[in-house]
PDB file of C-alpha atoms in Angstrom:
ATOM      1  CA  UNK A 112       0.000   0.000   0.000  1.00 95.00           C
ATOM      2  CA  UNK A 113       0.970   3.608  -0.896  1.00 96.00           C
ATOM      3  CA  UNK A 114       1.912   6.325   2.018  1.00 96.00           C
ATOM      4  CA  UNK A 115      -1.779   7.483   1.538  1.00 96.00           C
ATOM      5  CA  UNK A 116      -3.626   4.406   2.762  1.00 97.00           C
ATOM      6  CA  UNK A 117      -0.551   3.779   5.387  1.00 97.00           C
ATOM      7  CA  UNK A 118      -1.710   6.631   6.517  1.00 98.00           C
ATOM      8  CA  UNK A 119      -5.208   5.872   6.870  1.00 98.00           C
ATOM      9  CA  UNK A 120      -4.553   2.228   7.622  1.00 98.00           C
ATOM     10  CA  UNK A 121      -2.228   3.174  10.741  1.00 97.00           C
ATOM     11  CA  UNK A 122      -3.941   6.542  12.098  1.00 97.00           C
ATOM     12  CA  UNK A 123      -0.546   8.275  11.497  1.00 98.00           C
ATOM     13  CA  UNK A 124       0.372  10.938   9.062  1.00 97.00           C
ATOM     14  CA  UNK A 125       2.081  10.725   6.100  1.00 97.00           C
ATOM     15  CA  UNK A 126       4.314  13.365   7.309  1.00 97.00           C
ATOM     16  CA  UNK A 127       4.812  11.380  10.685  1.00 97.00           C
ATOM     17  CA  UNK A 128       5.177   8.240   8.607  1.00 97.00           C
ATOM     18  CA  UNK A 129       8.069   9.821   6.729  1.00 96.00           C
ATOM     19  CA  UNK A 130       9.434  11.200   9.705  1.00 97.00           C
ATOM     20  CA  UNK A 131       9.579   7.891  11.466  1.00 97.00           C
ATOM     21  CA  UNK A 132      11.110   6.418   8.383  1.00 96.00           C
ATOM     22  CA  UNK A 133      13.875   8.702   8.216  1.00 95.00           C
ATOM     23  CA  UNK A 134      14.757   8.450  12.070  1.00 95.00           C
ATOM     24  CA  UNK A 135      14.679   4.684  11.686  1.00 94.00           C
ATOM     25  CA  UNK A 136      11.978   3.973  14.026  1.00 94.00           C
ATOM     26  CA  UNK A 137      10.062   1.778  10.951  1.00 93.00           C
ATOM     27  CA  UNK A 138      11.942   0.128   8.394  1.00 91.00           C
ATOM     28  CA  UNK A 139      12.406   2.461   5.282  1.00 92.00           C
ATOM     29  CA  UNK A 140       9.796   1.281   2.715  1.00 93.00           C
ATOM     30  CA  UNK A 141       9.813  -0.890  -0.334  1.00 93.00           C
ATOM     31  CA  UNK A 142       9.767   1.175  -3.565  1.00 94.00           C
ATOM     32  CA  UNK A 143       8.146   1.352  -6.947  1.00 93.00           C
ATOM     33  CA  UNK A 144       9.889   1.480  -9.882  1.00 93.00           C
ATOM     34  CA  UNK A 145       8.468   4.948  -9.945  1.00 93.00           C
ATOM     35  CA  UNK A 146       9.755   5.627  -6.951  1.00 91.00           C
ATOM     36  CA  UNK A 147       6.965   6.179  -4.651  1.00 93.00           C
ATOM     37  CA  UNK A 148       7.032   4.232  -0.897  1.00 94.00           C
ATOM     38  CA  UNK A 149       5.043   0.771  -0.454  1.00 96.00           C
ATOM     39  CA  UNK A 150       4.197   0.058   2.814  1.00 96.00           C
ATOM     40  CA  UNK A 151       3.913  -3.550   4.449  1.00 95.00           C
ATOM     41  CA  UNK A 152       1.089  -5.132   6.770  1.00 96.00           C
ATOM     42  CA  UNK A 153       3.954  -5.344   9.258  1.00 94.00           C
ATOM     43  CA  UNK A 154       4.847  -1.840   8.857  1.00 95.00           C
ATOM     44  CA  UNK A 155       1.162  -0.770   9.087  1.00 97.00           C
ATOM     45  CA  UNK A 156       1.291  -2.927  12.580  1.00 97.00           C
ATOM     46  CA  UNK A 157       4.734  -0.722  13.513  1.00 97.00           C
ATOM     47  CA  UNK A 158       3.040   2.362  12.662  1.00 97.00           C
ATOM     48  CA  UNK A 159      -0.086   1.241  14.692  1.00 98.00           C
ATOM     49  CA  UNK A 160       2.326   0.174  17.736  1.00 98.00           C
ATOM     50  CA  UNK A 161       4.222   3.599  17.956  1.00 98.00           C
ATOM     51  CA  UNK A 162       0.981   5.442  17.612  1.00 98.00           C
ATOM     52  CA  UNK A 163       0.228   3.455  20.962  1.00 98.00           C
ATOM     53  CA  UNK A 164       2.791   3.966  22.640  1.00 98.00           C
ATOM     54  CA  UNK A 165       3.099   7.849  21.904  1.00 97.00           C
ATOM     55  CA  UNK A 166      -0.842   8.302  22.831  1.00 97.00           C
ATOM     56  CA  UNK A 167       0.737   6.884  26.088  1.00 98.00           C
ATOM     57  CA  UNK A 168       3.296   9.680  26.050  1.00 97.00           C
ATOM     58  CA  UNK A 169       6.671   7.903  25.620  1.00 98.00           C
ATOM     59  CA  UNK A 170       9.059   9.205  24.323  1.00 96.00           C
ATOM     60  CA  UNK A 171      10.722   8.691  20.879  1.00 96.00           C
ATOM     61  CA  UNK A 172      13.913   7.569  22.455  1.00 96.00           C
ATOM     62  CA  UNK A 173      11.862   4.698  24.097  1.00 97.00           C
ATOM     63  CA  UNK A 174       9.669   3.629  22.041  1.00 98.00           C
ATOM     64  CA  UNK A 175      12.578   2.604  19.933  1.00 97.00           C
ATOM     65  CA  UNK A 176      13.408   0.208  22.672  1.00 97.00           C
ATOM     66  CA  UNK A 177       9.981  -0.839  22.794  1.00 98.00           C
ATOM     67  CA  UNK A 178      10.093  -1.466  19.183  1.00 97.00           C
ATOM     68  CA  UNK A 179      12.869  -3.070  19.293  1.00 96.00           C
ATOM     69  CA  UNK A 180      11.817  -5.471  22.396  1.00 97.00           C
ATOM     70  CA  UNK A 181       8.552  -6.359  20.121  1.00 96.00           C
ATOM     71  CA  UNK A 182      10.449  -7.539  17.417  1.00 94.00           C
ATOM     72  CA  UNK A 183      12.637  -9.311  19.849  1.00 95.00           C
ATOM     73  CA  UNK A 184      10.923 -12.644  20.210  1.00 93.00           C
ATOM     74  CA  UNK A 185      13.292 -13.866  22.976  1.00 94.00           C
ATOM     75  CA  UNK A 186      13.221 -10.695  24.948  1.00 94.00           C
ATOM     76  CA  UNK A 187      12.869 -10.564  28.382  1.00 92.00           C
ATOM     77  CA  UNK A 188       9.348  -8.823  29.541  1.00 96.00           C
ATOM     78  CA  UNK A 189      11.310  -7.631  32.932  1.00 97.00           C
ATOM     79  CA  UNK A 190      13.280  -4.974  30.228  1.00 96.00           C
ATOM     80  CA  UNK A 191       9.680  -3.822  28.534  1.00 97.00           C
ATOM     81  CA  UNK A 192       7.896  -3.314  32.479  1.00 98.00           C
ATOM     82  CA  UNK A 193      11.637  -1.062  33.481  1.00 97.00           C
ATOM     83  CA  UNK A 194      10.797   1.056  30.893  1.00 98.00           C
ATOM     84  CA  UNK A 195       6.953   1.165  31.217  1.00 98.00           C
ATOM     85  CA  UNK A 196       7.637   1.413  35.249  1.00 98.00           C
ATOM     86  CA  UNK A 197      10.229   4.396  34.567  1.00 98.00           C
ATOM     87  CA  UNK A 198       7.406   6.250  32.347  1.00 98.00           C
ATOM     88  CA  UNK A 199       4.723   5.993  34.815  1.00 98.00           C
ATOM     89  CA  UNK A 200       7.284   7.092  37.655  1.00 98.00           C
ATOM     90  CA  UNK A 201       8.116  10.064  35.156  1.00 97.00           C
ATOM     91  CA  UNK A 202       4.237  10.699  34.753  1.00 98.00           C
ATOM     92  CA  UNK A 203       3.543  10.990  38.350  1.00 98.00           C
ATOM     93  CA  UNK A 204       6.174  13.627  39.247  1.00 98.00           C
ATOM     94  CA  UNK A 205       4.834  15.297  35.880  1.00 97.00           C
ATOM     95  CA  UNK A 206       1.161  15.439  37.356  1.00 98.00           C
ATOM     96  CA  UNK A 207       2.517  16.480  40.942  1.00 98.00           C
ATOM     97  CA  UNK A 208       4.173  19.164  39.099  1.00 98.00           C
ATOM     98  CA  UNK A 209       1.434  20.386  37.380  1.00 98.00           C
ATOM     99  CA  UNK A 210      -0.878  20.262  40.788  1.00 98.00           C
ATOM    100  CA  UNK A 211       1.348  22.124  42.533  1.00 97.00           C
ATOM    101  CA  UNK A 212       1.308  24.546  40.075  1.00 96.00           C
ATOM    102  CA  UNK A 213      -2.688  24.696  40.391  1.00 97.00           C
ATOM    103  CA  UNK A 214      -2.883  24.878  43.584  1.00 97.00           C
ATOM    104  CA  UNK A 215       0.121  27.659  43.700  1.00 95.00           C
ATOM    105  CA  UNK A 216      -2.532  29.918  40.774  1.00 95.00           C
ATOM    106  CA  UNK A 217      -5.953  29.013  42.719  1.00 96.00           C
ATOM    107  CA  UNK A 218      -3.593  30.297  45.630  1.00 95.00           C
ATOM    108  CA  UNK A 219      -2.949  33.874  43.806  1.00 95.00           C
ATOM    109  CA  UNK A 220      -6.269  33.925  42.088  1.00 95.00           C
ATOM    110  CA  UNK A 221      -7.765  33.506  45.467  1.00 95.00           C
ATOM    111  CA  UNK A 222      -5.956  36.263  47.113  1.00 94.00           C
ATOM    112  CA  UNK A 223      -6.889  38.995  44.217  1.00 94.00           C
ATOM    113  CA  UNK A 224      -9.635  41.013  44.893  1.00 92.00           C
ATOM    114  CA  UNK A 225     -10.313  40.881  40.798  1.00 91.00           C
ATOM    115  CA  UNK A 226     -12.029  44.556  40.926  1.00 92.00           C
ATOM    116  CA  UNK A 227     -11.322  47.867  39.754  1.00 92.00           C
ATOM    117  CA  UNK A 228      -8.508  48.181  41.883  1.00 89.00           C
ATOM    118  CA  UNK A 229      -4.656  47.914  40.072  1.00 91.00           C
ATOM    119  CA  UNK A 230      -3.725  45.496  42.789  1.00 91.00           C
ATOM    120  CA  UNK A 231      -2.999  42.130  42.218  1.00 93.00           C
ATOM    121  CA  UNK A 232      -0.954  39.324  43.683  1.00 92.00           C
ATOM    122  CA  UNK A 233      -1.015  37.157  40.341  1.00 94.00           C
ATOM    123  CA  UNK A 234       0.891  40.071  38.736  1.00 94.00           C
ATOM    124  CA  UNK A 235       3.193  40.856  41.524  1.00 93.00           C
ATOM    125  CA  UNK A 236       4.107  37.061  41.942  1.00 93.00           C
ATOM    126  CA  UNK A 237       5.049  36.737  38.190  1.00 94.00           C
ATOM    127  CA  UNK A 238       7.290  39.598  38.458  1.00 93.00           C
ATOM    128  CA  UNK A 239       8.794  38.666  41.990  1.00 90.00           C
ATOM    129  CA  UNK A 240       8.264  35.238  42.620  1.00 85.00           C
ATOM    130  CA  UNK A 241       7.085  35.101  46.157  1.00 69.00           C
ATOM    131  CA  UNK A 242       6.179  38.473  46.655  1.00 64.00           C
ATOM    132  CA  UNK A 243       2.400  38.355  45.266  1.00 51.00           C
ATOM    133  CA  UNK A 244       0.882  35.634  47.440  1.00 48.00           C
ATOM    134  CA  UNK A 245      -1.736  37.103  49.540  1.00 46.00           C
ATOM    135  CA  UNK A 246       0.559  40.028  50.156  1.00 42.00           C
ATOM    136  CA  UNK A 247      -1.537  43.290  51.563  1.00 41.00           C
ATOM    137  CA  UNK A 248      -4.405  41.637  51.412  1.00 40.00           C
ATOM    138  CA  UNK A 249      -4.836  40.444  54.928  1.00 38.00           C
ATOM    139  CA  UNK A 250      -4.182  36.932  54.430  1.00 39.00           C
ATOM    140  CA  UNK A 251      -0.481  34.802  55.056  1.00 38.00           C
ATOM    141  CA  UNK A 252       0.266  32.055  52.392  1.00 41.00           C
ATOM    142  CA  UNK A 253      -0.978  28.839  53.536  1.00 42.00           C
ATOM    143  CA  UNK A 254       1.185  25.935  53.748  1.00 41.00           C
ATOM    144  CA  UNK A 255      -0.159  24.498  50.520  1.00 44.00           C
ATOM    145  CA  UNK A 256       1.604  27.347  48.450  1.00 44.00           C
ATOM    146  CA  UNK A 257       4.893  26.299  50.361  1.00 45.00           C
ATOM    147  CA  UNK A 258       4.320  23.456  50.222  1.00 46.00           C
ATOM    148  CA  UNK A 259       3.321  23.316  46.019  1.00 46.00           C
ATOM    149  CA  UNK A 260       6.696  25.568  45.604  1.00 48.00           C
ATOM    150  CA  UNK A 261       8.614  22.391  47.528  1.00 45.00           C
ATOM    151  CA  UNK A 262       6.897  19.407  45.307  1.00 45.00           C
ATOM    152  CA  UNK A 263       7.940  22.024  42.247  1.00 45.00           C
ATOM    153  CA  UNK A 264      11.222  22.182  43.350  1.00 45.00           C
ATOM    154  CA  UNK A 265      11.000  18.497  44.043  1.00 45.00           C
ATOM    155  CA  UNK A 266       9.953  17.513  40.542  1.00 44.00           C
ATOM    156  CA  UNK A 267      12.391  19.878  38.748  1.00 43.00           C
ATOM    157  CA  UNK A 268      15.491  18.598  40.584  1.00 44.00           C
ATOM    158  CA  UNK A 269      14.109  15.001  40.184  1.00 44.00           C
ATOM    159  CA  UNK A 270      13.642  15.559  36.513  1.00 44.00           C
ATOM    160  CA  UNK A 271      17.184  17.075  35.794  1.00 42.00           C
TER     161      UNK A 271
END
C-alpha cells in the first residue's frame, strides 16, 4: 500500500510516517519502480504500535526500545515493564508538578480582589516570585503554596 492508505490504515500521518522512516523507528519502505514508498502489513502494525505507545506519552527515544523489544521474540518482559515502570514514575512527578502549580494559581487567584482596583498578587508574583501571594491583602500564604513551591522544586530537581 501507498503512504496514503498507510496513513489511513495506521492513524498516522504521512508526514509522521516519513518522519519515522527517516529516524529509523520503521523500516524504510519498499519502492516502486516509480519511486513512490510501499508500505507492508507489518509496517502498518509498527506504525499502529508507535501510535500506541506515543498516545501513552513515551518518548521517541523509548519507544525505539519498545520497538525493538517487540520484534525481539526472545526478549525478556522484565526490560519492557523497566521502561513502562520508569514512564509511569516520570508521569507521576509530571502530574505532581502540574498540581502544585494549580494549587500555587488558585492560591494567587484567590488572594486577588479581581475589581477595579490595580492590585494584584497574580501580577506581583510573576514579576517577583514570592512576593504576590496574599501580600496586603490580609491573608499569610498557607502551607499548601509552600508546600506546592517544595513538590515544584522536588519535581524539577528530580527531573534534571
Amino acid at each position: 500500500m501507498n503512504i496514503g492508505q498507510a496513513a489511513k490504515a495506521s492513524g498516522v500521518n504521512a508526514k509522521l510516517i516519513r518522519y519515522y522512516e527517516g529516524i529509523g523507528l520503521i523500516p524504510e519502505a519498499g519502492r516502486t519502480a516509480s519511486g513512490y514508498r510501499v508500505y507492508t502489513p507489518h509496517e502498518i502494525d509498527i506504525l499502529r504500535f508507535v501510535k500506541r505507545a506515543r498516545s501513552l506519552g513515551f518518548s521517541i527515544e523509548r519507544i525505539q526500545q519498545l520497538v525493538g523489544l517487540w520484534r525481539d521474540k526472545d526478549r525478556a518482559s522484565a526490560e519492557v515493564k523497566r521502561i513502562a515502570l520508569e514512564h509511569v514514575a516520570e508521569l507521576k512527578a509530571r502530574v505532581a508538578e502540574m498540581r502544585a502549580m494549580s494549587d500555587t494559581l488558585q492560591e494567587l487567584a484567590d488572594a486577588c480582589h479581581g475589581d477595579h482596583r490595580p492590585d494584584c498578587p497574580i501580577l506581583r508574583d510573576l514579576e517577583n516570585p514570592g512576593s504576590g501571594r496574599a501580600r496586603g491583602h490580609g491573608r499569610r500564604p498557607s502551607k499548601g503554596a509552600a508546600g506546592a513551591d517544595r513538590t515544584l522544586l522536588s519535581a524539577a530537581a528530580t527531573r534534571g
